[in-house]
CSV table of N, CA and C in Angstrom, one decimal:
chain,number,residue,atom,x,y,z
A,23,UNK,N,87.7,102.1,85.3
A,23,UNK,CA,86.3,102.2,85.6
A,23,UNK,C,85.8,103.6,85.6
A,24,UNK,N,86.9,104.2,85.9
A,24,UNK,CA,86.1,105.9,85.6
A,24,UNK,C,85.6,106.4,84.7
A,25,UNK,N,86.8,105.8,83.5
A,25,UNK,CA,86.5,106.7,81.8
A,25,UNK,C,85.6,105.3,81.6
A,26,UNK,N,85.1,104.4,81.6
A,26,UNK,CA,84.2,103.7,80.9
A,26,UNK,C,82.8,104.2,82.2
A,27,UNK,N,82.9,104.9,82.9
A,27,UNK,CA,81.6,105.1,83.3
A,27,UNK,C,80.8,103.7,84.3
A,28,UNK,N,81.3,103.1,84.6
A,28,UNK,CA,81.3,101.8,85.2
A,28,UNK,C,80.7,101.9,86.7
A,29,UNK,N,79.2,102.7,86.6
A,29,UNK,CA,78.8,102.9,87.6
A,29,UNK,C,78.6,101.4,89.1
A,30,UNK,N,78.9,100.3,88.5
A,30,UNK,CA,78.4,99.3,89.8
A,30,UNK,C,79.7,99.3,90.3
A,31,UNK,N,80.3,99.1,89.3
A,31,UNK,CA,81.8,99.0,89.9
A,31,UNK,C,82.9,99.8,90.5
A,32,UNK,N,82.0,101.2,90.2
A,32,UNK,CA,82.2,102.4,91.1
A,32,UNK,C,81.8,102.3,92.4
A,33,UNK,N,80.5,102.2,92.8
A,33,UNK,CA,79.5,101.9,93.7
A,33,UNK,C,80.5,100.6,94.5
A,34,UNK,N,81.2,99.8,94.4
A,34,UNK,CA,81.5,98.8,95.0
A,34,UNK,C,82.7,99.0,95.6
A,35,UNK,N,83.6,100.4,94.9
A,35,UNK,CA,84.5,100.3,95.2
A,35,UNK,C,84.3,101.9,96.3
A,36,UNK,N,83.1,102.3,96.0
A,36,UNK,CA,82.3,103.6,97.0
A,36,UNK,C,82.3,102.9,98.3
A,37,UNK,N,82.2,102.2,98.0
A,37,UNK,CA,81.6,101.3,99.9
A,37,UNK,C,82.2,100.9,100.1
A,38,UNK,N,83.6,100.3,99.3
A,38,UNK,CA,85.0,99.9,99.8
A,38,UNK,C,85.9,100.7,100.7
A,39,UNK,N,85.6,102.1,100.1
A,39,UNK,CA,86.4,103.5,100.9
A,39,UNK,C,85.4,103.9,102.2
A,40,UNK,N,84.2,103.7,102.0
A,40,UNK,CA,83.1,104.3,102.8
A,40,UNK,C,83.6,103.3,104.3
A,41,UNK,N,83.8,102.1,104.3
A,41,UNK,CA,83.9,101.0,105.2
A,41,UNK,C,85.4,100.7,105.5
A,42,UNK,N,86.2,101.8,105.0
A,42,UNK,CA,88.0,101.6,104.9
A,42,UNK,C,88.8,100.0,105.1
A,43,UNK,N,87.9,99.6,103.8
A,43,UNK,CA,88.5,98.2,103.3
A,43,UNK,C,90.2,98.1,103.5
A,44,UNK,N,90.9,99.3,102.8
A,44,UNK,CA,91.9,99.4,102.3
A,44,UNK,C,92.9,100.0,103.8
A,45,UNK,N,93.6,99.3,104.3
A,45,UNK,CA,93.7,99.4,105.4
A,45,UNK,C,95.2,100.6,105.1
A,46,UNK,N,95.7,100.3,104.0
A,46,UNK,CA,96.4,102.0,102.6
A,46,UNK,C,96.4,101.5,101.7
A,47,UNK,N,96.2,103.2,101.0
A,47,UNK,CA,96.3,103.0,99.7
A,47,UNK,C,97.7,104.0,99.3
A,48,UNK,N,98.4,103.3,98.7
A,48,UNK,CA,99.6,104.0,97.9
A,48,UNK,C,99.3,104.3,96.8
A,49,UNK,N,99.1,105.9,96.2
A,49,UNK,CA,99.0,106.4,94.9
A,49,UNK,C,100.0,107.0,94.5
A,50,UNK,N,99.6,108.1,93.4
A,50,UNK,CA,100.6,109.4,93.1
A,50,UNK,C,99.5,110.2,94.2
A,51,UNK,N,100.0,111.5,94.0
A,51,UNK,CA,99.4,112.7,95.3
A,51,UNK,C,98.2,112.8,94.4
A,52,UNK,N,97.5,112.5,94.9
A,52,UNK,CA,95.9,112.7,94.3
A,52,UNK,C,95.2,114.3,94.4
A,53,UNK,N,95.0,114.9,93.0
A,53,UNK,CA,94.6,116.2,92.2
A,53,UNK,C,93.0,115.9,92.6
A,54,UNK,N,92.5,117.3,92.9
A,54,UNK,CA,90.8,116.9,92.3
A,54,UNK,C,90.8,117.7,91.4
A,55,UNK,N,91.5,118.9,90.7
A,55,UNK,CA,91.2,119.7,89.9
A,55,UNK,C,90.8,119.2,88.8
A,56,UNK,N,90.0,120.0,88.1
A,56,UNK,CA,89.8,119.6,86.3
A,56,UNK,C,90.6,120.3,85.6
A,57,UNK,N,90.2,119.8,84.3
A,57,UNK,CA,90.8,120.7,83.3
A,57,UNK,C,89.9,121.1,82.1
A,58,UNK,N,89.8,122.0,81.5
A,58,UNK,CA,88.7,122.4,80.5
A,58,UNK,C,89.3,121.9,79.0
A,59,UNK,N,90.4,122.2,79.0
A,59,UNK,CA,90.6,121.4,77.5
A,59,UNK,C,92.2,120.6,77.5
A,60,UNK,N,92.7,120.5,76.4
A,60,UNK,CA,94.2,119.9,75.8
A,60,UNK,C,93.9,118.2,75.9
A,61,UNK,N,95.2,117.7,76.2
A,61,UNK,CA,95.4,116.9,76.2
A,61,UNK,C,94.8,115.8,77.4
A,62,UNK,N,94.2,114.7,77.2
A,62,UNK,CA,93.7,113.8,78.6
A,62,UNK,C,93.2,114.7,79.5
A,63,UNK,N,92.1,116.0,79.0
A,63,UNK,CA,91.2,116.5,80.3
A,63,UNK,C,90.3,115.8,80.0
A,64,UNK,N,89.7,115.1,79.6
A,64,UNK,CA,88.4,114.5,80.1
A,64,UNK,C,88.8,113.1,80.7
A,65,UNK,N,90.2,111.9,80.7
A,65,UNK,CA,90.5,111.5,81.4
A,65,UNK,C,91.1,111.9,83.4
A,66,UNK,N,91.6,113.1,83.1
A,66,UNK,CA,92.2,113.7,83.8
A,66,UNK,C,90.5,114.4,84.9
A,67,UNK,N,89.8,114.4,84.3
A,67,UNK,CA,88.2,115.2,84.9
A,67,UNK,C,87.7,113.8,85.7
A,68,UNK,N,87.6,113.1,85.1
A,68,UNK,CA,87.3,111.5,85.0
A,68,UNK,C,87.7,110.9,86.4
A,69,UNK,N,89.0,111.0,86.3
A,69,UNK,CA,89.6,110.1,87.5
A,69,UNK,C,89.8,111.4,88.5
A,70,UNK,N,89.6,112.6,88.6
A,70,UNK,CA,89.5,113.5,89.9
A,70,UNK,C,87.9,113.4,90.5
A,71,UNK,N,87.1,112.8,89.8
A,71,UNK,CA,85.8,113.3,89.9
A,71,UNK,C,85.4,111.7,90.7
A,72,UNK,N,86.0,110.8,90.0
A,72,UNK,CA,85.4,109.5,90.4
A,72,UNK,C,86.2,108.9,91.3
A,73,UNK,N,87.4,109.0,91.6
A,73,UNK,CA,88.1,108.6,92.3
A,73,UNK,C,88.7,109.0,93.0
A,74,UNK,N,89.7,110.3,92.3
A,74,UNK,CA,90.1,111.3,93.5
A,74,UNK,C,89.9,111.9,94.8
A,75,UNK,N,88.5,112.4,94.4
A,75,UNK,CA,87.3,113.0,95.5
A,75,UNK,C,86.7,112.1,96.1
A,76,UNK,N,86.2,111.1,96.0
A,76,UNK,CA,86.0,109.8,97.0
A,76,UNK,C,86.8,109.5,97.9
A,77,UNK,N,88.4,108.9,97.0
A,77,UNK,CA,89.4,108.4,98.4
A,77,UNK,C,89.8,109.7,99.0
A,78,UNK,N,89.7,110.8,98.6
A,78,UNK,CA,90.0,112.0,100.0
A,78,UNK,C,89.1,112.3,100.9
A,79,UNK,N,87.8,111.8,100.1
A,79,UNK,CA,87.0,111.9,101.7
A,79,UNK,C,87.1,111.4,102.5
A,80,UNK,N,87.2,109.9,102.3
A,80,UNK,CA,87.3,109.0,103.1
A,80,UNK,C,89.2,108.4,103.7
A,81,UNK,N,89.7,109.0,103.3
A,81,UNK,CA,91.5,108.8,103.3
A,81,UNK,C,92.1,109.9,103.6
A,82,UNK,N,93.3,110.1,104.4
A,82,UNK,CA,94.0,111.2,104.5
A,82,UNK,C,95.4,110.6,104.3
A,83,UNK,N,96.7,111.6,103.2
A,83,UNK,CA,97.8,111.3,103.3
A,83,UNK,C,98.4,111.3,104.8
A,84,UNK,N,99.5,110.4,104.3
A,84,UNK,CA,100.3,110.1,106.0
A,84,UNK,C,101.8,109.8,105.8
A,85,UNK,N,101.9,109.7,104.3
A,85,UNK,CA,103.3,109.8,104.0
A,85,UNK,C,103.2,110.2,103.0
A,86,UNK,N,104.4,111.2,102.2
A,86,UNK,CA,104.5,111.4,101.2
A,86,UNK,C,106.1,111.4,100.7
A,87,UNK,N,106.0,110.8,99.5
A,87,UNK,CA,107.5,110.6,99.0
A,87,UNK,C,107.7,111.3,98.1
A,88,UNK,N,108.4,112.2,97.7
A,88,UNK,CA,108.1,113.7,97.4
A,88,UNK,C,109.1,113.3,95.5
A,89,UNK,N,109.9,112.4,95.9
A,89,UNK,CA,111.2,111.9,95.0
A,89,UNK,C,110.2,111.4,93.8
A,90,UNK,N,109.4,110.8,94.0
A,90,UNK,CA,108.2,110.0,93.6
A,90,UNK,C,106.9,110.0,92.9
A,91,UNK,N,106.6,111.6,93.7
A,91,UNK,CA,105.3,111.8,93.3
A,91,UNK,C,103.9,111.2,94.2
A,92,UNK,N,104.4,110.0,95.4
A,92,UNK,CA,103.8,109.3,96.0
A,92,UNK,C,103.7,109.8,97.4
A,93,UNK,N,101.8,109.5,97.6
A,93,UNK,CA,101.6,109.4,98.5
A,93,UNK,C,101.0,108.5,99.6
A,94,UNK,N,101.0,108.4,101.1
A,94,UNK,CA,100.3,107.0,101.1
A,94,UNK,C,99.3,107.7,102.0
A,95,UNK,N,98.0,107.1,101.7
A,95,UNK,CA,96.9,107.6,102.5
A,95,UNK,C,96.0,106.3,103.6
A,96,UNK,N,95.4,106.8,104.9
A,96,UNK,CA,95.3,106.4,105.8
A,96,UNK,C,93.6,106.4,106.0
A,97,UNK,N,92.8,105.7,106.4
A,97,UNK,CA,91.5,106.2,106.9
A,97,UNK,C,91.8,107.3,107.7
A,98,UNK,N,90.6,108.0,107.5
A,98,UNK,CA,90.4,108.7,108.6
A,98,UNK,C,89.6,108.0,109.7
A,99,UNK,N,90.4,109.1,110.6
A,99,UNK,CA,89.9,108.5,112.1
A,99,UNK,C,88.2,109.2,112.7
A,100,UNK,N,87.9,108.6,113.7
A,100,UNK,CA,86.3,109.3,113.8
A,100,UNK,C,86.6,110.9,114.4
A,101,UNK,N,85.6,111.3,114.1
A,101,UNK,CA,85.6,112.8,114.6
A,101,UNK,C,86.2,113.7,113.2
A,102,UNK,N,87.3,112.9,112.2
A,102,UNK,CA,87.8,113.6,111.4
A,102,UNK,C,86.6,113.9,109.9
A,103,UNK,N,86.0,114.9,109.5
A,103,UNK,CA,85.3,114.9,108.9
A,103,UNK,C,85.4,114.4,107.4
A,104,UNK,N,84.5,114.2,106.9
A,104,UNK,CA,84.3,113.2,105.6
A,104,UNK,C,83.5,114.1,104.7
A,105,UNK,N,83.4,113.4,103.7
A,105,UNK,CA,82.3,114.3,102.4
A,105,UNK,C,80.6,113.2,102.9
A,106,UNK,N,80.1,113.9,102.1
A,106,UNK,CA,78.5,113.3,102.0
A,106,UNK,C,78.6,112.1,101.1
């Protein structure tokens, strides 16, 4: 949904994180950085920008499996600050 630009289905899954549907989410350790060129930067831009930076607003790691690459992220709790 990110590289096709799939704005409703971004938006649905915006308000999924916003209302912490996902009671965890198990990823890899989630990057926001970009990258300006090579190989899969504009994939790589794509999914930090649309996805990455959402679930960190709304999510914080709480385990990480380092062997793996994986991390597991938690809502945040109230008081813990969020993005706009």
């Amino acid at each position: 949904i990110a590289m096709s630009d799939n704005r409703p289905a971004l938006s649905r899954f915006y308000s999924d994180l916003r209302q912490h549907r996902f009671a965890l989410i198990v990823s890899r350790k989630l990057n926001t950085g970009t990258k300006t060129g090579g190989a899969f930067s504009e994939e790589n831009n794509a999914w930090s920008q649309d996805i990455a930076a959402p679930v960190l607003c709304e999510y914080q790691p709480v385990l990480s499996l380092q062997s793996n690459n994986l991390q597991v992220y938690a809502p945040k709790t109230a008081g813990t600050e969020s993005c706009p």
